[in-house]
PDB file of C-alpha atoms in Angstrom:
ATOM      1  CA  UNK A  14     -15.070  -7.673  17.560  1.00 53.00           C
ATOM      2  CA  UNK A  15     -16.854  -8.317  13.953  1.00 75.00           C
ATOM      3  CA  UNK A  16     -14.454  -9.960  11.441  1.00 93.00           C
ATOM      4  CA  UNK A  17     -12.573  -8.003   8.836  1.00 96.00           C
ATOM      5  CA  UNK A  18     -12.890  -9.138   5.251  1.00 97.00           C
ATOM      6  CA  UNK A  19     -10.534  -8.994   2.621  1.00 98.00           C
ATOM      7  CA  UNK A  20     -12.443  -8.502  -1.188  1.00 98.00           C
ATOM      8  CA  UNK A  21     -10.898  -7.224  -4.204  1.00 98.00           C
ATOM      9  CA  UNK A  22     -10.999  -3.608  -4.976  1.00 98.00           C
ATOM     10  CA  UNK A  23     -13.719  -2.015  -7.835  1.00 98.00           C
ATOM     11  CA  UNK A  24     -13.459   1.275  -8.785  1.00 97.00           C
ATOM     12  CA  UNK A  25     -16.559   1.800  -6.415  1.00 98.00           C
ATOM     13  CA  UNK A  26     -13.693   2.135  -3.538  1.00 98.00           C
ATOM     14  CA  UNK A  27     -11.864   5.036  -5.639  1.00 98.00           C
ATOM     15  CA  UNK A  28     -12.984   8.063  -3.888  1.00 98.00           C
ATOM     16  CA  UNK A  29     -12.107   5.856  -0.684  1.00 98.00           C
ATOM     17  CA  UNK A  30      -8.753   5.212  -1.036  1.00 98.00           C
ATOM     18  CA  UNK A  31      -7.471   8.694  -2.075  1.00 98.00           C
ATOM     19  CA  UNK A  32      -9.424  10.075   0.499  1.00 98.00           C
ATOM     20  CA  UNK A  33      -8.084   8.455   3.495  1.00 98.00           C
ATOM     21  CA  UNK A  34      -4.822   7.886   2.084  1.00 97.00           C
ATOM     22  CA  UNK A  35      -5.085  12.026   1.755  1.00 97.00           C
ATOM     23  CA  UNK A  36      -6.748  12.492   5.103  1.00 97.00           C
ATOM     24  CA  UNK A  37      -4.635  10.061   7.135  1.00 96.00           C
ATOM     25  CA  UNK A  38      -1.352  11.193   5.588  1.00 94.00           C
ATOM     26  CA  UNK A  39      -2.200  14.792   6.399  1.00 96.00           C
ATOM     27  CA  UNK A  40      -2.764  14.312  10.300  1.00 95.00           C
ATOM     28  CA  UNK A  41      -0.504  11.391  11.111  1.00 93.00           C
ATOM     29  CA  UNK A  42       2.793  13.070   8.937  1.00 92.00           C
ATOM     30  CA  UNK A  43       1.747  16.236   8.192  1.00 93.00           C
ATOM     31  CA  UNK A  44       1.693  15.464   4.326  1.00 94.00           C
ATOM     32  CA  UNK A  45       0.502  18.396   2.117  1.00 96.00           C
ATOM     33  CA  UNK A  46      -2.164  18.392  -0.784  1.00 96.00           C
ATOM     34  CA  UNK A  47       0.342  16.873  -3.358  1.00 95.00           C
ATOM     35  CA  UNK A  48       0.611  13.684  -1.368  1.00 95.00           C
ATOM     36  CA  UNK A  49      -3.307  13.043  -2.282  1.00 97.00           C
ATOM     37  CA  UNK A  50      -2.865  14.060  -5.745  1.00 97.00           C
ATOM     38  CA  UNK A  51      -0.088  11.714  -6.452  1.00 96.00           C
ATOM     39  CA  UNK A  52      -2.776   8.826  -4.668  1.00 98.00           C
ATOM     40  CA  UNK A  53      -5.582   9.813  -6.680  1.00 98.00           C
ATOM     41  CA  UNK A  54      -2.863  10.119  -9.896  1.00 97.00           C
ATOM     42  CA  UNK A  55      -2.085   5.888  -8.905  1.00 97.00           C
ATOM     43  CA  UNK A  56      -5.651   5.153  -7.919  1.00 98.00           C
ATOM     44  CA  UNK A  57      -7.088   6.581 -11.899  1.00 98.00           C
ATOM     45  CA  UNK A  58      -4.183   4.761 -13.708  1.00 97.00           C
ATOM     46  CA  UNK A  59      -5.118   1.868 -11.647  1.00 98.00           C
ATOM     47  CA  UNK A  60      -9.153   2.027 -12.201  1.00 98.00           C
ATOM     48  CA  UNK A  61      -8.019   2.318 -16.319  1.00 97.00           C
ATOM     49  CA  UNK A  62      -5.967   0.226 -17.478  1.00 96.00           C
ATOM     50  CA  UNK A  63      -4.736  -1.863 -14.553  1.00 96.00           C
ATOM     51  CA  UNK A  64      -4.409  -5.597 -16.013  1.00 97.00           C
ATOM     52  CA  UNK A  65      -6.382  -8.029 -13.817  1.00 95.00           C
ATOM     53  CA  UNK A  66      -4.540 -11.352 -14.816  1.00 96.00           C
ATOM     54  CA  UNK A  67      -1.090  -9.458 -13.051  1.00 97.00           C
ATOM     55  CA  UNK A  68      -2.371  -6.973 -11.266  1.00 98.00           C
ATOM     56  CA  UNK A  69      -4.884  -6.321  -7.984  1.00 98.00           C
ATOM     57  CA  UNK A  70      -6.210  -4.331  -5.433  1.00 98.00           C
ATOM     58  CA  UNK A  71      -8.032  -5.286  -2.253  1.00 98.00           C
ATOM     59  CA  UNK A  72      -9.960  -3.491   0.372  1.00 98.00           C
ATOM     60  CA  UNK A  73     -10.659  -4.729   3.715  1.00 98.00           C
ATOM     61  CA  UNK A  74     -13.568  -4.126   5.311  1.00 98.00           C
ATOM     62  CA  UNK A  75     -15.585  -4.874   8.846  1.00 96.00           C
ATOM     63  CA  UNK A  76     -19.516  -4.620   8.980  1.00 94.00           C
ATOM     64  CA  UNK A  77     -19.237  -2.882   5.589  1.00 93.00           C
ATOM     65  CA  UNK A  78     -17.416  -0.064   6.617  1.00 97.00           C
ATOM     66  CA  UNK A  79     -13.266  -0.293   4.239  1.00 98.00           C
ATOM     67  CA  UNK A  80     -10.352  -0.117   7.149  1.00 98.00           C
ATOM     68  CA  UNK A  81      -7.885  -0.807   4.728  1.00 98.00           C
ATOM     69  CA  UNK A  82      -6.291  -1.121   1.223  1.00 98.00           C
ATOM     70  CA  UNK A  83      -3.355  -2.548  -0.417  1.00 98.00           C
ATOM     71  CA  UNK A  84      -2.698  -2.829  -4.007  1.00 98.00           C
ATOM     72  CA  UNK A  85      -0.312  -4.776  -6.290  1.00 98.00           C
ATOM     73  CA  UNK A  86       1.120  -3.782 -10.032  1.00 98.00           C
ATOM     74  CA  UNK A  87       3.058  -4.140 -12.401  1.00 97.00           C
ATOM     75  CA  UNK A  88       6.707  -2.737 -12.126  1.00 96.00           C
ATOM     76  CA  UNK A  89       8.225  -4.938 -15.396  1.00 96.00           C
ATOM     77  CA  UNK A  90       7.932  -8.666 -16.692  1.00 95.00           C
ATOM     78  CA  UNK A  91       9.962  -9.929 -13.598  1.00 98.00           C
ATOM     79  CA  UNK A  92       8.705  -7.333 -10.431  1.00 98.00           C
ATOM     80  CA  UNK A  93       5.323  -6.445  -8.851  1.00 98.00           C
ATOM     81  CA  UNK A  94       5.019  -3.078  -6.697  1.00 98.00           C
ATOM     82  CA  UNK A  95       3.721  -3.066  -3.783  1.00 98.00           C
ATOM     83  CA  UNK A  96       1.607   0.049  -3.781  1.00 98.00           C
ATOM     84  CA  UNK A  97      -1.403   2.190  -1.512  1.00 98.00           C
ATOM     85  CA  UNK A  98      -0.649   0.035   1.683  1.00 97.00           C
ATOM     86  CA  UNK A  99      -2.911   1.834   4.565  1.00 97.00           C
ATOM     87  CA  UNK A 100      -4.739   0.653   7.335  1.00 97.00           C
ATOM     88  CA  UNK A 101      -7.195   2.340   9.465  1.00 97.00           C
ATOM     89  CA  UNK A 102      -5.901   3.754  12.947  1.00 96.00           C
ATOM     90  CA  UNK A 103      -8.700   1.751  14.593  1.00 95.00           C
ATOM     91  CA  UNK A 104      -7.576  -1.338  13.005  1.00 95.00           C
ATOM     92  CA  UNK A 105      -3.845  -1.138  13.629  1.00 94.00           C
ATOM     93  CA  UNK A 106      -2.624  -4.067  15.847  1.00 92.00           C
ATOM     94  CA  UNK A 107      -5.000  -6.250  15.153  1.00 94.00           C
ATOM     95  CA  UNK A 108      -3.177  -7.978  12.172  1.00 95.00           C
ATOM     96  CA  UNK A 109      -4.843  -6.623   9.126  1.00 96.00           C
ATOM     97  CA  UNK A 110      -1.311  -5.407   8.267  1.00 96.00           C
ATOM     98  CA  UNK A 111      -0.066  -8.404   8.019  1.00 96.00           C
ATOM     99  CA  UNK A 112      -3.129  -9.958   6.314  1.00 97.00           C
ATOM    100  CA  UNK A 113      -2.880  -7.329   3.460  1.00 98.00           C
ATOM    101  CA  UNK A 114       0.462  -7.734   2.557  1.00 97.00           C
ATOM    102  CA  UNK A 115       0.277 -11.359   3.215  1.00 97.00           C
ATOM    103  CA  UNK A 116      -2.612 -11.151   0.381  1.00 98.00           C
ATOM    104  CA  UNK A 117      -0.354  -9.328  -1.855  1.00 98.00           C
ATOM    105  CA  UNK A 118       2.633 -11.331  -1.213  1.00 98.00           C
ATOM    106  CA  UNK A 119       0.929 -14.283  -2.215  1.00 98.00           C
ATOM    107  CA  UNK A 120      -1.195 -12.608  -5.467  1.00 98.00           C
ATOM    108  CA  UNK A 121       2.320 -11.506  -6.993  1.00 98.00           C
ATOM    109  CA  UNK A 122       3.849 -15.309  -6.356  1.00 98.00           C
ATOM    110  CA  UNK A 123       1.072 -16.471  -8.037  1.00 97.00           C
ATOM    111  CA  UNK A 124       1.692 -14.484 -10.648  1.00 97.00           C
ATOM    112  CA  UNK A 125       5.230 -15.020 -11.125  1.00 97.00           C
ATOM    113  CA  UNK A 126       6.667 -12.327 -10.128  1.00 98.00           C
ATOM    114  CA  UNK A 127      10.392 -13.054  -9.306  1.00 98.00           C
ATOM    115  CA  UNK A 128      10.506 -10.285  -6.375  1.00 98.00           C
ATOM    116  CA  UNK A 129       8.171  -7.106  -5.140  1.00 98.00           C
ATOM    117  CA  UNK A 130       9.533  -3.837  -4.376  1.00 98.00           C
ATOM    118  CA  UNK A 131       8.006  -0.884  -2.625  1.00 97.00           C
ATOM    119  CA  UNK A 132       8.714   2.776  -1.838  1.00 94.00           C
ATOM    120  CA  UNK A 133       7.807   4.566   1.525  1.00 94.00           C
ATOM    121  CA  UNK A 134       9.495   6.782   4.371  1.00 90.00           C
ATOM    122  CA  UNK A 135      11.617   6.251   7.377  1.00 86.00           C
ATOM    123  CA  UNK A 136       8.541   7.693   9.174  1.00 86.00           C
ATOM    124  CA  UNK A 137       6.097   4.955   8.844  1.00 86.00           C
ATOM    125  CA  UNK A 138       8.324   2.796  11.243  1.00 88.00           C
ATOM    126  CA  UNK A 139       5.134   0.107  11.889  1.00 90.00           C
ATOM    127  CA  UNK A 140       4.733  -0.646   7.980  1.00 92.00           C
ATOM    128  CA  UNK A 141       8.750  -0.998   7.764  1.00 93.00           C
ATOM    129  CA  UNK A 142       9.142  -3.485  10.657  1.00 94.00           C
ATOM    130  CA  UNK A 143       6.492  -5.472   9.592  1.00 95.00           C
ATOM    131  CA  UNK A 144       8.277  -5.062   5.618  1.00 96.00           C
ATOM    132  CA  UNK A 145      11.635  -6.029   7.335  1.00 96.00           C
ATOM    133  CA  UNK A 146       9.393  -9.143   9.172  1.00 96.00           C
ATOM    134  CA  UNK A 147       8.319 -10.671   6.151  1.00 95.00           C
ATOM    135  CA  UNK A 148      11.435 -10.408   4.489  1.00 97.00           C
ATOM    136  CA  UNK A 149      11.832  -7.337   3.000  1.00 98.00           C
ATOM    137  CA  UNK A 150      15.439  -5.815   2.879  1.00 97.00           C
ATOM    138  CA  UNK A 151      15.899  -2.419   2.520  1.00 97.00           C
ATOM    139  CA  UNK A 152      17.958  -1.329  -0.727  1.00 96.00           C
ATOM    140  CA  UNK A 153      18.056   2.509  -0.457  1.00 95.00           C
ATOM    141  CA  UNK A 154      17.358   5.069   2.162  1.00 95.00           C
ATOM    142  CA  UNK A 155      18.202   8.959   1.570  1.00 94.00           C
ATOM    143  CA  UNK A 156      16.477  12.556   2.566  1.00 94.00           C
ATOM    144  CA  UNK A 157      14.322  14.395  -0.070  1.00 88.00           C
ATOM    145  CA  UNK A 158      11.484  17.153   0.447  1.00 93.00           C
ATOM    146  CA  UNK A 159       7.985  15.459  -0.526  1.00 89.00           C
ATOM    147  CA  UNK A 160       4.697  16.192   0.260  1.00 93.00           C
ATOM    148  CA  UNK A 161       5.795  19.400   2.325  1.00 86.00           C
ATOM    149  CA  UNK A 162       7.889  17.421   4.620  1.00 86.00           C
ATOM    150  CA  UNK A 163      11.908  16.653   5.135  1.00 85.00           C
ATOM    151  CA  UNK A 164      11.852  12.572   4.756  1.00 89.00           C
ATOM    152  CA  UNK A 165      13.814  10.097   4.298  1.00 92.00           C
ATOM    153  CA  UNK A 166      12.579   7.990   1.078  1.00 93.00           C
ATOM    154  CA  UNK A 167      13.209   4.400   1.200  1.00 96.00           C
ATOM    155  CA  UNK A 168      13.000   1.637  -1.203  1.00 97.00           C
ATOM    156  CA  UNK A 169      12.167  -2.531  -0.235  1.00 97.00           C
ATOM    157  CA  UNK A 170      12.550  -5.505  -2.336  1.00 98.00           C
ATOM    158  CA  UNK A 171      12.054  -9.219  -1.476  1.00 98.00           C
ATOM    159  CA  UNK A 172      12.529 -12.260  -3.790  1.00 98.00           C
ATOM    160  CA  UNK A 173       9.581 -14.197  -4.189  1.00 97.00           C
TER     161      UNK A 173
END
């Protein structure tokens, strides 16, 4: 198996990341058309004024081909966001996952963050058990109707 790299996002990887994050969504949840607007909403606030000093994105790749993305903002002067965590199906299980957040984890206590926090659903049980292995603790958990779908919206936080 060929390595996977980690590099830092450009906006090069744009149309990348909203469209898998759209595509995968779609088939593996059955997300509607809103869920990729809201990506591509993050990914042009992110390409314009994102700060760089506080503030990254990272793609990983393998033989030049991205199988993966995680970025990390801003939330205030004290908390990052974890944000546009996906991994390729292909790649699952091979420990990208944890390599991406790991990355981020380690960009936003750099930066001096004091903790990161993240929003996803129930549904994505993988991403949450390997959130709740790192150290994550979930703060909030209840239903809403996003993206087409009944979910159950969740919000993690871990001090850095």
């Amino acid at each position: 198996m060929e390595t996977i790299e980690i590099r830092e996002f450009t906006a090069a990887d744009a149309d990348w990341v909203v469209a898998r994050h759209g595509v995968l969504y779609a088939q593996e949840a059955g997300f509607d058309a809103s869920f990729e607007a809201l990506v591509a909403e993050i990914v042009a606030g992110f390409v314009t004024s994102h700060d760089p000093a506080r503030e990254r994105g990272w793609i990983a790749e393998r033989a030049g081909r991205r199988v993966g993305c995680i970025f990390c903002v801003r939330l205030d002067a004290t908390t990052a966001k974890l944000r546009l965590f996906l991994v390729e199906p292909e790649t699952r299980g091979t420990g990208l996952g944890k390599r991406l957040l790991d990355t981020c984890l380690g960009f936003a206590k750099d930066c001096g963050y004091a903790r990161l926090s993240l929003w996803t659903h129930e549904s994505h049980r993988a991403a949450c058990a390997l959130y709740k292995a790192r150290g994550f603790a979930c703060e909030s958990s209840h239903p809403v109707h996003s993206f087409g779908q009944d979910l159950i919206e969740q919000s993690w936080t871990i001090d850095l």
